[in-house]
mmCIF file of C-alpha atoms in Angstrom:
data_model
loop_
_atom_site.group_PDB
_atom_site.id
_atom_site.type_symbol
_atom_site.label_atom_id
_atom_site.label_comp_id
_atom_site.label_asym_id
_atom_site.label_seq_id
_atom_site.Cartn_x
_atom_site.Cartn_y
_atom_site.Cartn_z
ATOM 1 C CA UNK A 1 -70.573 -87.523 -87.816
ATOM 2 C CA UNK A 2 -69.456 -90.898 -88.650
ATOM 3 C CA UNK A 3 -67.738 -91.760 -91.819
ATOM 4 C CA UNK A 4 -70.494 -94.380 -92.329
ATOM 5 C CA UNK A 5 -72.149 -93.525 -95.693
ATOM 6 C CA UNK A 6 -75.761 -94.098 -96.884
ATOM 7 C CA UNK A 7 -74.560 -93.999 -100.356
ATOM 8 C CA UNK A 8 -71.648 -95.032 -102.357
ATOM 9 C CA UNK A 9 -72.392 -92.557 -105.182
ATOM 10 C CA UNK A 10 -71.996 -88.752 -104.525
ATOM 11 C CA UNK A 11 -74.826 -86.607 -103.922
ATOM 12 C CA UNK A 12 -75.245 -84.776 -107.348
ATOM 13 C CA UNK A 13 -77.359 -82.085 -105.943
ATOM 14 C CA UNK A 14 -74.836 -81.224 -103.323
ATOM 15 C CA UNK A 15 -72.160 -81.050 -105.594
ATOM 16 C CA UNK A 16 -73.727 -78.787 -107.854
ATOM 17 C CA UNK A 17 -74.840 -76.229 -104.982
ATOM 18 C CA UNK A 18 -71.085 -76.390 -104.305
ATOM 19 C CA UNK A 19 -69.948 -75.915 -107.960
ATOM 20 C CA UNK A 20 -71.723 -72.756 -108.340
ATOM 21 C CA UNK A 21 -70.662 -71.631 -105.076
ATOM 22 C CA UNK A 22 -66.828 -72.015 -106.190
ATOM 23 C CA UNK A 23 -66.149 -74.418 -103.656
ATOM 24 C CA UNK A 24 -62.830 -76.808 -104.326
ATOM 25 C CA UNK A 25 -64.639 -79.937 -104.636
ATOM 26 C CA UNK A 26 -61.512 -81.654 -105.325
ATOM 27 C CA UNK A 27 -60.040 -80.738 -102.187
ATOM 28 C CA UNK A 28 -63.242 -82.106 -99.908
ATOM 29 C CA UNK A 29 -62.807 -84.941 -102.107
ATOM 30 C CA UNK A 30 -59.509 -85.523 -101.341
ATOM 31 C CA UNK A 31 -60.095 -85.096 -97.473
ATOM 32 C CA UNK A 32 -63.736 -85.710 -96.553
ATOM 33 C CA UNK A 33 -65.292 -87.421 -98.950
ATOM 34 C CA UNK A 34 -67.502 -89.245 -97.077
ATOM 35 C CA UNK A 35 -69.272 -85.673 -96.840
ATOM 36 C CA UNK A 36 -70.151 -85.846 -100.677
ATOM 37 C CA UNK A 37 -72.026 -89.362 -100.067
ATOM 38 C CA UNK A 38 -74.564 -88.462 -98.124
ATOM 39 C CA UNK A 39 -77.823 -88.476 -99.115
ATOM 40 C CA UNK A 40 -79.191 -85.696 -97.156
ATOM 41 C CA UNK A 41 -77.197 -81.915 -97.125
ATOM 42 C CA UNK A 42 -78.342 -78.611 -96.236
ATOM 43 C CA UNK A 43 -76.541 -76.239 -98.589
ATOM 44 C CA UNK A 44 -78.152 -73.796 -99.203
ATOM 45 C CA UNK A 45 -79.806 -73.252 -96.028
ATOM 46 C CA UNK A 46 -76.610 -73.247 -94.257
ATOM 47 C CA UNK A 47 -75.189 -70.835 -96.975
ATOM 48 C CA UNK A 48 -78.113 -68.899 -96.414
ATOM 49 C CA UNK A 49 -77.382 -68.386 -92.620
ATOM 50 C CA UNK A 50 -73.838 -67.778 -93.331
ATOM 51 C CA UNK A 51 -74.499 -65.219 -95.655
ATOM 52 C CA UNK A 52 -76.823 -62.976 -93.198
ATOM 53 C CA UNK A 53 -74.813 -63.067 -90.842
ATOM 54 C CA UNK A 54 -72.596 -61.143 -93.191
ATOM 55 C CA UNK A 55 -70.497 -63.907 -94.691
ATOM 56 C CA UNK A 56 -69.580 -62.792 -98.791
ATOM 57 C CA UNK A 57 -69.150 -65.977 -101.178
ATOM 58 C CA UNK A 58 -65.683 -65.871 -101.093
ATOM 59 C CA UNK A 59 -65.685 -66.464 -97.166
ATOM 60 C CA UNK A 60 -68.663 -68.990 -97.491
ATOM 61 C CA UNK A 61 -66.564 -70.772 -99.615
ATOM 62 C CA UNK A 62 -63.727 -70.801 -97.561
ATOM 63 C CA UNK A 63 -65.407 -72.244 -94.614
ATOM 64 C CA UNK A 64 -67.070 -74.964 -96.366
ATOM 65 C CA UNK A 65 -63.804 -75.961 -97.896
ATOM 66 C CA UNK A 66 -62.222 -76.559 -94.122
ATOM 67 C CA UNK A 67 -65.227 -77.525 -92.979
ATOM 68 C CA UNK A 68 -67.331 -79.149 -95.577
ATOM 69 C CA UNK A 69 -69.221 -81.207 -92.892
ATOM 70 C CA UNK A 70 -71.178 -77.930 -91.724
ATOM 71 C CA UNK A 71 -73.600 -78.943 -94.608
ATOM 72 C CA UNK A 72 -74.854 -81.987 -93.094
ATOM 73 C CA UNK A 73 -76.467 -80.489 -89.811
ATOM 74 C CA UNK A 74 -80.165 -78.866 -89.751
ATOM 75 C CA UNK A 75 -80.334 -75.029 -89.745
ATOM 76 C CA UNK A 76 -82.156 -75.681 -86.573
ATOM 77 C CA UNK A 77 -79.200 -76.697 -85.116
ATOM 78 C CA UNK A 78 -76.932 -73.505 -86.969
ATOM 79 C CA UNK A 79 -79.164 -70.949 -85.756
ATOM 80 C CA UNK A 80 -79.330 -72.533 -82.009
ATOM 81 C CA UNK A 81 -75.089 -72.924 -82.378
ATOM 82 C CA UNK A 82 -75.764 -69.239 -83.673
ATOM 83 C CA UNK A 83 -77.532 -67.806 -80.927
ATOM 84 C CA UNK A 84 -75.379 -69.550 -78.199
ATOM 85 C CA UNK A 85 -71.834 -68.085 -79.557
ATOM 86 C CA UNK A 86 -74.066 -64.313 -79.985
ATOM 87 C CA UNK A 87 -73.697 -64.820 -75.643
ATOM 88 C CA UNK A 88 -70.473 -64.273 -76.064
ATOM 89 C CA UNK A 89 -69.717 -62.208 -79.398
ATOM 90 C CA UNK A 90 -69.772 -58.160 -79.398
ATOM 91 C CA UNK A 91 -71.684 -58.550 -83.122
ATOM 92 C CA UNK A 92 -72.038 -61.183 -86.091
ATOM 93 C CA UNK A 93 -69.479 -59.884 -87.350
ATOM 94 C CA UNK A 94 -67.003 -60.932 -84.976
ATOM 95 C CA UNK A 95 -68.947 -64.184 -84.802
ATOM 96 C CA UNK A 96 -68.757 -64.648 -88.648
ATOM 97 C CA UNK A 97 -64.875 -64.169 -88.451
ATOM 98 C CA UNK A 98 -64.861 -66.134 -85.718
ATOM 99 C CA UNK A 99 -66.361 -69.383 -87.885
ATOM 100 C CA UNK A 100 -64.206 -68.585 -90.832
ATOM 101 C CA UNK A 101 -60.868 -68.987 -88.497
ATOM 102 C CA UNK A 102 -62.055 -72.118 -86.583
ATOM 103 C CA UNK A 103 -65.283 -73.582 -88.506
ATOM 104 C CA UNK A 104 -64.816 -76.478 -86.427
ATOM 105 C CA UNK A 105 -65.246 -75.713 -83.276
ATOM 106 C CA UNK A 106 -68.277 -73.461 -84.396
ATOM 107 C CA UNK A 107 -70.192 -76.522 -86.231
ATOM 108 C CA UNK A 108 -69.950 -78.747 -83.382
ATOM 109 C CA UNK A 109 -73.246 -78.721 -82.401
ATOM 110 C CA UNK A 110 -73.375 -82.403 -80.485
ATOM 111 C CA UNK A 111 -73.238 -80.809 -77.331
ATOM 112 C CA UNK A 112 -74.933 -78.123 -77.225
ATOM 113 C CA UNK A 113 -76.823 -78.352 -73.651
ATOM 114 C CA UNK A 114 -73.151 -78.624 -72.153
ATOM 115 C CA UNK A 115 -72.228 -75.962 -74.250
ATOM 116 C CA UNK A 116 -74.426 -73.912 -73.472
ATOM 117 C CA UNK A 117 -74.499 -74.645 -69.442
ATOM 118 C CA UNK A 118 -70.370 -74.226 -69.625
ATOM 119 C CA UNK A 119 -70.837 -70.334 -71.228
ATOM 120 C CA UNK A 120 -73.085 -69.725 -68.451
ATOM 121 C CA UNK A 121 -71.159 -70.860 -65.831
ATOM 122 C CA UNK A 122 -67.778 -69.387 -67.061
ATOM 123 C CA UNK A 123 -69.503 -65.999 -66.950
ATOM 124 C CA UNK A 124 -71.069 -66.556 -63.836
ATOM 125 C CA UNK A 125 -67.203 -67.747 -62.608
ATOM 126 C CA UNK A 126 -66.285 -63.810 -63.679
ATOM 127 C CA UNK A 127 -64.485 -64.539 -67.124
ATOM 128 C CA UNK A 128 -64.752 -61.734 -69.571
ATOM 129 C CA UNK A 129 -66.411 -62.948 -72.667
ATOM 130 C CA UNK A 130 -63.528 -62.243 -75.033
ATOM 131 C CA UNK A 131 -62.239 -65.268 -72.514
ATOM 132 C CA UNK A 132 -64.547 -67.613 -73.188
ATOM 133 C CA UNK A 133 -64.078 -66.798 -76.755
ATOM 134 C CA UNK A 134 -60.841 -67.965 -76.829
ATOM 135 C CA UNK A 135 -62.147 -71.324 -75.214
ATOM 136 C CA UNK A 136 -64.740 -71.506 -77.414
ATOM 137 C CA UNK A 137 -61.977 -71.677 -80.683
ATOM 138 C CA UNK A 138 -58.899 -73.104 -78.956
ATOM 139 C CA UNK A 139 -60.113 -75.182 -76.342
ATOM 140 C CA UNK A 140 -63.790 -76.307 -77.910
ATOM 141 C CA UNK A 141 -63.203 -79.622 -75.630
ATOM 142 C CA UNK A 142 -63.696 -77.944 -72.674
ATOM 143 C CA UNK A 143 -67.216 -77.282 -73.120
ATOM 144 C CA UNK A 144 -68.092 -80.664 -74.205
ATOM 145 C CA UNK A 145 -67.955 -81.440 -70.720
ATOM 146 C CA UNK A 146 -71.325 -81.567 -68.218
ATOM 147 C CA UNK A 147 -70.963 -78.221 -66.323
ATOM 148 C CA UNK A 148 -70.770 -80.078 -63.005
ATOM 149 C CA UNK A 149 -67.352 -81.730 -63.558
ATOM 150 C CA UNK A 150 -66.042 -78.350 -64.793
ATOM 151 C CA UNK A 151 -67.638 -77.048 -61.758
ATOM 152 C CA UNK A 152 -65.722 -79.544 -59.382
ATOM 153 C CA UNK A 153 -62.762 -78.824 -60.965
ATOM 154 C CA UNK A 154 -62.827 -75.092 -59.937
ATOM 155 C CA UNK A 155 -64.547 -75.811 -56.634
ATOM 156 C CA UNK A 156 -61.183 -78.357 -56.143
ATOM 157 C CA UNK A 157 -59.111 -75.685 -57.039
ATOM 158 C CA UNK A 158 -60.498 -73.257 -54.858
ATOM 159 C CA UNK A 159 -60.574 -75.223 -51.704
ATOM 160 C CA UNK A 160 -56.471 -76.212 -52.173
ATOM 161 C CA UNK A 161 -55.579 -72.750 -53.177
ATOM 162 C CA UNK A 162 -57.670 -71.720 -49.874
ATOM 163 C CA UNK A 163 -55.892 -75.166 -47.619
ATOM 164 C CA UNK A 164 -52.379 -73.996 -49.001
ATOM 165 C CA UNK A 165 -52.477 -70.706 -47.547
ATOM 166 C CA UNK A 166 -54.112 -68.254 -50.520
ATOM 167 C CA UNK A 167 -56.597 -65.417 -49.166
ATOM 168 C CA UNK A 168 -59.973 -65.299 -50.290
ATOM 169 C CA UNK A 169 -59.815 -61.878 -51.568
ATOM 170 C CA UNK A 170 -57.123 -63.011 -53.976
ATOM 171 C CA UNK A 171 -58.474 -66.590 -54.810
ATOM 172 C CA UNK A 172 -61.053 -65.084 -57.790
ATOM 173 C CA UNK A 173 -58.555 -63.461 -59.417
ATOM 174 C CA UNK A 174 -55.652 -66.315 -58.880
ATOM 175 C CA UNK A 175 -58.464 -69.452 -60.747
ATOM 176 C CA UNK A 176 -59.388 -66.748 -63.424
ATOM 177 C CA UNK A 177 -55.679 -66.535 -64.281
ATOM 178 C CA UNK A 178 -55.116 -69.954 -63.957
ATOM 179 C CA UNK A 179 -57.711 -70.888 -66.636
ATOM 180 C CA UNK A 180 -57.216 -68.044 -69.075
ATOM 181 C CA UNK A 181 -53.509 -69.371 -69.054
ATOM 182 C CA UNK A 182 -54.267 -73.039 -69.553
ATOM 183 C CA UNK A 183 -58.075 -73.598 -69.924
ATOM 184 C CA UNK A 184 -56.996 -77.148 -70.685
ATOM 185 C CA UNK A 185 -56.750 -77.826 -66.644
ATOM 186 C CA UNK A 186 -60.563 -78.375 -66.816
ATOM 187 C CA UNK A 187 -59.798 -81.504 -68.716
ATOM 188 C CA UNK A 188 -58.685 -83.020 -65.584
ATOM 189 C CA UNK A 189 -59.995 -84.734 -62.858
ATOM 190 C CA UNK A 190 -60.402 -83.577 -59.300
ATOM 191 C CA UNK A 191 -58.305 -86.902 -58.494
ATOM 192 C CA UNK A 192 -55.371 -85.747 -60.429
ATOM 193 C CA UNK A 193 -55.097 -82.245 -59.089
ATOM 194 C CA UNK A 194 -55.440 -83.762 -55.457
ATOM 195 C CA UNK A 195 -52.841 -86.470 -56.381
ATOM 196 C CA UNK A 196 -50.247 -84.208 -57.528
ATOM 197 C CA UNK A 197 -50.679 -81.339 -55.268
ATOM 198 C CA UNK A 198 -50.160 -84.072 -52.238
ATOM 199 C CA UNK A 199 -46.552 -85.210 -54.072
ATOM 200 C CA UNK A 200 -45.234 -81.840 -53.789
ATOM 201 C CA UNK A 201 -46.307 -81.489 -50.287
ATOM 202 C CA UNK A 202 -44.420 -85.464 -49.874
ATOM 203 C CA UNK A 203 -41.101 -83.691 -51.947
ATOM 204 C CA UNK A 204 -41.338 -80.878 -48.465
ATOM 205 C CA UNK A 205 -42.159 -78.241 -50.956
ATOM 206 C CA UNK A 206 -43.726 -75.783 -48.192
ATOM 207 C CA UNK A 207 -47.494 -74.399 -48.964
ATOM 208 C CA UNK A 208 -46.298 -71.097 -50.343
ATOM 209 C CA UNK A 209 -43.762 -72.899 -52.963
ATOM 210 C CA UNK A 210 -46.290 -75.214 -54.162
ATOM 211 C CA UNK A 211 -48.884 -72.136 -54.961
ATOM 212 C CA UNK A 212 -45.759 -70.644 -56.328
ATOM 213 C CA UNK A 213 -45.026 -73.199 -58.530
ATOM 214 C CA UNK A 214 -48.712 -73.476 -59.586
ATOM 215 C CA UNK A 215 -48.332 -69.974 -60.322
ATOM 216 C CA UNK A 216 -45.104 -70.579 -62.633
ATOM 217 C CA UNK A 217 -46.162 -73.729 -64.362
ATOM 218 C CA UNK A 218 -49.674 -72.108 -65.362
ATOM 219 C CA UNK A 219 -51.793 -75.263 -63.996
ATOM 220 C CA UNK A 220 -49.466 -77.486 -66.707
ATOM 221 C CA UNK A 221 -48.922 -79.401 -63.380
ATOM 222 C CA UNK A 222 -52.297 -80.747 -63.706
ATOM 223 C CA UNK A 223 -51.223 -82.780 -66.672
ATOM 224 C CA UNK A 224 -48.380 -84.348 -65.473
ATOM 225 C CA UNK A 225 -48.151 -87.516 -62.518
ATOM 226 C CA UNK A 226 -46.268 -87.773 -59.854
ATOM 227 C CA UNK A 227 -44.563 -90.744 -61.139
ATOM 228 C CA UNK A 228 -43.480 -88.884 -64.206
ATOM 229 C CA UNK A 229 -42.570 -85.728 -61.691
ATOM 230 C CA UNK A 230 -40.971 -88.139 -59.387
ATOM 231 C CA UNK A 231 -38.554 -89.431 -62.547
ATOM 232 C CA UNK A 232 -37.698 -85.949 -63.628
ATOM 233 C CA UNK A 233 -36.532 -84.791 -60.280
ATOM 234 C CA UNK A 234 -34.547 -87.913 -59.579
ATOM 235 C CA UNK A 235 -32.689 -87.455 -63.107
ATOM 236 C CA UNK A 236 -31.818 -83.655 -62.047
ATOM 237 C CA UNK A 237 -30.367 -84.942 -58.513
ATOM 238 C CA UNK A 238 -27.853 -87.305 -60.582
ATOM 239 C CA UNK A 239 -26.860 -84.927 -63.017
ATOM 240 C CA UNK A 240 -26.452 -82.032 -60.811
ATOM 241 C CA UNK A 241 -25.471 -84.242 -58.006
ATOM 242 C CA UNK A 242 -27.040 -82.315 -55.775
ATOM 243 C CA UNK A 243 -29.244 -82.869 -51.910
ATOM 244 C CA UNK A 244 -33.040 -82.844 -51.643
ATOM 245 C CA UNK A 245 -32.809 -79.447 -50.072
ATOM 246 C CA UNK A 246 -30.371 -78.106 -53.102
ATOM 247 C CA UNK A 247 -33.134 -80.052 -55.471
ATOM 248 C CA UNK A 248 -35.907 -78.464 -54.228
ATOM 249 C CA UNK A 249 -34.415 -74.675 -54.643
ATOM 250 C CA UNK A 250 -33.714 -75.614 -58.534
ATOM 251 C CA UNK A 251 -37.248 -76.967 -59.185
ATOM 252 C CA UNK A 252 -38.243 -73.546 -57.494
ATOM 253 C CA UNK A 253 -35.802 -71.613 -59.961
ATOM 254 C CA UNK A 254 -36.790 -73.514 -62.888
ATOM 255 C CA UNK A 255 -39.663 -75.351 -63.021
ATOM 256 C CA UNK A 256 -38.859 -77.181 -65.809
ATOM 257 C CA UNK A 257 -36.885 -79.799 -64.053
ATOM 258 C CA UNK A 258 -40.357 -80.937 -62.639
ATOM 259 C CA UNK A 259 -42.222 -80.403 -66.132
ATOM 260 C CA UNK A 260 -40.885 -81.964 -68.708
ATOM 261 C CA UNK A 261 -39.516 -86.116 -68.570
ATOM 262 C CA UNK A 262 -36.840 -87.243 -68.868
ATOM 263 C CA UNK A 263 -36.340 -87.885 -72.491
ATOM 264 C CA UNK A 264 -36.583 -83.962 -73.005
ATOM 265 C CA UNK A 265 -34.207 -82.610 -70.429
ATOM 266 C CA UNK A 266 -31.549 -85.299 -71.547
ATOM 267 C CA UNK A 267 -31.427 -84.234 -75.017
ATOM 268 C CA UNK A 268 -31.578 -80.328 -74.150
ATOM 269 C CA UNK A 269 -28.772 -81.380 -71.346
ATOM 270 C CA UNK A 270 -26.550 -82.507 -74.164
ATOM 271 C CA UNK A 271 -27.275 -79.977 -76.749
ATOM 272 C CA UNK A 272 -26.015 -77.601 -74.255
ATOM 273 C CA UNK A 273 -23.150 -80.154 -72.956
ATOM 274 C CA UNK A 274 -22.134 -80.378 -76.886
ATOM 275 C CA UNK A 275 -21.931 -76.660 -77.229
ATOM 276 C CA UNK A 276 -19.310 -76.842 -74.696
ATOM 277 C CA UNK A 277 -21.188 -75.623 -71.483
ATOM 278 C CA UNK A 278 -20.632 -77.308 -67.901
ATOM 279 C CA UNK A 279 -22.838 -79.032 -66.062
ATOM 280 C CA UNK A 280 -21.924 -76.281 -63.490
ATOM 281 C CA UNK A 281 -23.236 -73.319 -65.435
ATOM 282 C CA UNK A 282 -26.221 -75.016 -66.179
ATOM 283 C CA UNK A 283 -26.911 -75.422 -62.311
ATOM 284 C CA UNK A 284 -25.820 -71.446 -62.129
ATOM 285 C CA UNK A 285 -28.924 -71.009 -64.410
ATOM 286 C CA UNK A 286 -31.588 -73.842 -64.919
ATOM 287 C CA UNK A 287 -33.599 -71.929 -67.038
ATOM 288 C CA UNK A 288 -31.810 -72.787 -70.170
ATOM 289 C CA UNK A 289 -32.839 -76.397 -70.010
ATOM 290 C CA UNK A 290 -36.990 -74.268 -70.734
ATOM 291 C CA UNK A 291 -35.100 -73.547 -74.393
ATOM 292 C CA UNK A 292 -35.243 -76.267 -77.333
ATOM 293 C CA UNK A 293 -31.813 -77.156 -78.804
ATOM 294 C CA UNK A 294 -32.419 -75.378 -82.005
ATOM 295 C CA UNK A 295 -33.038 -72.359 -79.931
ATOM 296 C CA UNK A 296 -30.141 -72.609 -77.778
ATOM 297 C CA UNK A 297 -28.149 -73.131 -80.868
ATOM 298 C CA UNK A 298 -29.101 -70.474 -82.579
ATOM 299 C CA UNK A 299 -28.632 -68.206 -79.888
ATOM 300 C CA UNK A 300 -24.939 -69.357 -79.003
ATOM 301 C CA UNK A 301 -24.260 -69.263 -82.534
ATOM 302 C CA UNK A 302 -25.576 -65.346 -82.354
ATOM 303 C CA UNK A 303 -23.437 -64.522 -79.114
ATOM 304 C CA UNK A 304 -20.374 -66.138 -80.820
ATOM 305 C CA UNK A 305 -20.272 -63.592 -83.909
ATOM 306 C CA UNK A 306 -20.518 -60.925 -81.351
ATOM 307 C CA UNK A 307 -17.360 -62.219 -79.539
ATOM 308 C CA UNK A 308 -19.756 -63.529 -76.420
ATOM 309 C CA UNK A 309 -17.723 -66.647 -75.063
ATOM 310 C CA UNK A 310 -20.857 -68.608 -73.753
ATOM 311 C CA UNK A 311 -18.436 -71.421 -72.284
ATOM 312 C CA UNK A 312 -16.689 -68.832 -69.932
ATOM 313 C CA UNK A 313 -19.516 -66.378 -69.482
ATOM 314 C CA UNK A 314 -22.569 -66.867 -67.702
ATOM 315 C CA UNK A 315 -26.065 -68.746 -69.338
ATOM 316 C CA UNK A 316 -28.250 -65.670 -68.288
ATOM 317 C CA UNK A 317 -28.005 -64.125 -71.432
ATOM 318 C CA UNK A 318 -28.925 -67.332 -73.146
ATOM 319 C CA UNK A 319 -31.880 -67.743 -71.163
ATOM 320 C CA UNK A 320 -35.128 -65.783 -70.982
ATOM 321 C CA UNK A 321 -37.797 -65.233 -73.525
ATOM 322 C CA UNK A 322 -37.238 -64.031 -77.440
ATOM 323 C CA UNK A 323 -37.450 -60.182 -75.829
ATOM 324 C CA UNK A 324 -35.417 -61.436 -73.197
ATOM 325 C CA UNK A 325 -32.720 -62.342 -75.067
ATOM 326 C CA UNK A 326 -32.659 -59.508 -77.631
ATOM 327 C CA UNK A 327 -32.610 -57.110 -74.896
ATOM 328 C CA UNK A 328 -29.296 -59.173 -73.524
ATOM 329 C CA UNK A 329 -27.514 -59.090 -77.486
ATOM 330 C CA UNK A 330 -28.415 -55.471 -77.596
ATOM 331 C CA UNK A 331 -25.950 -54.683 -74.258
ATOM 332 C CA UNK A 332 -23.831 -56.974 -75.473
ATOM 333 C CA UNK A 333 -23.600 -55.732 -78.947
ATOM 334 C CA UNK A 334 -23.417 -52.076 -77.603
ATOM 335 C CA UNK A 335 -20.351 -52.879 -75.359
ATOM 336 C CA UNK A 336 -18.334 -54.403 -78.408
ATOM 337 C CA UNK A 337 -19.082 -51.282 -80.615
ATOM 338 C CA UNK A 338 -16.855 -48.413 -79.931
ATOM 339 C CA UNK A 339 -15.985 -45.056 -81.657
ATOM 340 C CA UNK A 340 -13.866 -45.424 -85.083
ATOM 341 C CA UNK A 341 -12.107 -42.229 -83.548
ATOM 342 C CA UNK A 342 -12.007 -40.377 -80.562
ATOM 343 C CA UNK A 343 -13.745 -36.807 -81.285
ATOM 344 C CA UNK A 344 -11.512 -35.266 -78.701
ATOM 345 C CA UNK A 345 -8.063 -36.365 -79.891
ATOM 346 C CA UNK A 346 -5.604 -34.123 -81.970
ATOM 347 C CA UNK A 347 -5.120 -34.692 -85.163
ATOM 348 C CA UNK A 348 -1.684 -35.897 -86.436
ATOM 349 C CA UNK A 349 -1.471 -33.558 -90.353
ATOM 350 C CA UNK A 350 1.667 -34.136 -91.995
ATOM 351 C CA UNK A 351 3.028 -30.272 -93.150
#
């Protein structure tokens, strides 16, 4: 909906439906006001459909308050929204939870042919509908697309994974793992995948590594360019000084270096150059450069109190994930400790 208003005087009517329904009028006010001047709202109908499918006024209220806009479509168009998202929910009320955590994505009902034609084809693809779920509330966008683009996407996807040496028995499972990792991929075009699968074969990354590092990066290669690519990888051969060959093997190890631009790695270079680490350890273990500063901070800082010295030591136990690391302080810590007193010495008693 635009914020184009029929009226400049609020809709009485709508405000008192929402008044009785303890609604915070102040706060729609304060963010979509434009709501409130419309001349034509469907409260109580849409209340109406909320509440059977199990909603109580306190969670009614809740979602018009986030959402306040759900009032101005038809409860034609909530029950048809309704009965497309019951494809893929167990029971209402999953679906009714579902609303109150992302009302959004539920009351866009614009495209609901492409909606509708995108469940369909996602479970026809194989994805479990606790999947598409997840798509429906945290990548809505995706479905907003006609199903044949999303379908050339895949169908792209398929036929490189295929050309760069994947099996077909394993190709199904490899594009449902891709998506359910980054469903955002789908947002691309069938260009851009081409484009930047070609660089990597131009960089002599063999087929294998470039469906490895498809693998690693989760399809967020999609969403780079190879100019941006092509930057990064140059910056990491200055600063590591290091040949194409050498290059290539750290992109492999960490494919950060190829991920993120330049601006990032540079300040997470000398976050970790400030803390007193060599360039040299940092080639040892590229992986660091995947951790913000803060993080890296706070995990040197950690290390230190344990009497870890991080500048003489090695970076693995820096890297890794949260469990990673934890699991790397907990050896640590456990080496430092030792008994007050040894259980098997004599004791020295004064007579």
């Amino acid at each position: 909906y635009t914020t184009n208003t029929t009226s400049r005087e609020e809709n009485k009517k709508t405000i008192e439906c929402l008044y009785r329904l303890s609604v915070d009028i102040k706060k729609i006010r304060r963010l979509k006001e434009w709501v409130l001047l419309q001349d034509v709202a469907y409260v109580k109908e849409i209340v109406g459909i909320l509440k059977e499918m199990g909603a109580d006024e306190t969670t009614v209220a809740n979602i018009l308050e986030r959402c306040p806009e759900a009032i101005l479509h038809t409860p034609a168009e909530i029950n048809s929204q309704r009965a497309l998202w019951q494809l893929v929910c167990q029971n209402e009320k999953q679906l009714i939870k579902l609303i109150q955590q992302f009302p959004e994505s539920f009351f866009t009902t614009e495209y609901h042919e492409n909606q509708r034609a995108n469940i369909l084809f996602f479970q026809e693809l194989g994805l479990k509908n606790n999947i598409i779920t997840r798509f429906l509330t945290s990548a809505p966008s995706i479905f907003y697309n006609p199903v044949e683009k999303n379908r050339n996407v895949i169908e792209t996807l398929q036929r490189n994974y295929l050309s760069l040496g994947g099996s077909d028995a394993n190709m199904k499972i490899w594009i449902l793992k891709l998506l359910s990792q980054n469903p955002f991929i789908l947002l691309n075009t069938s260009t851009t995948i081409q484009e930047n699968l070609e660089f990597l074969q131009k960089n002599d990354f063999t087929d294998h590594e470039v469906l490895q590092l498809l693998s690693k990066l989760k399809g967020f290669i999609f969403q780079l360019t190879s100019t941006t690519m092509q930057k990064s990888m140059l910056f990491s051969k200055s600063v590591f000084k290091c040949s194409d060959q050498e290059l290539k093997q750290l992109v492999l190890k960490c494919p950060a270096l190829l991920y993120y631009s330049v601006p990032i790695l540079e300040e997470r270079l000398e976050g970790l150059l400030k803390e007193g680490i060599s360039v040299a350890q940092i080639r040892e273990t590229p992986m660091v450069l995947e951790l913000t500063t803060q993080i890296v901070q706070y995990r040197i800082k950690k290390l230190s109190a344990s009497g870890y010295d991080i500048k003489s030591g090695t970076l693995e136990s820096l890297s890794g994930t949260k469990k990673d690391f934890e699991v790397n302080y907990g050896k640590i810590q456990s080496k430092k400790e030792r008994p007050i007193f040894n259980p098997v010495a004599p004791i020295n008693v004064e007579d």
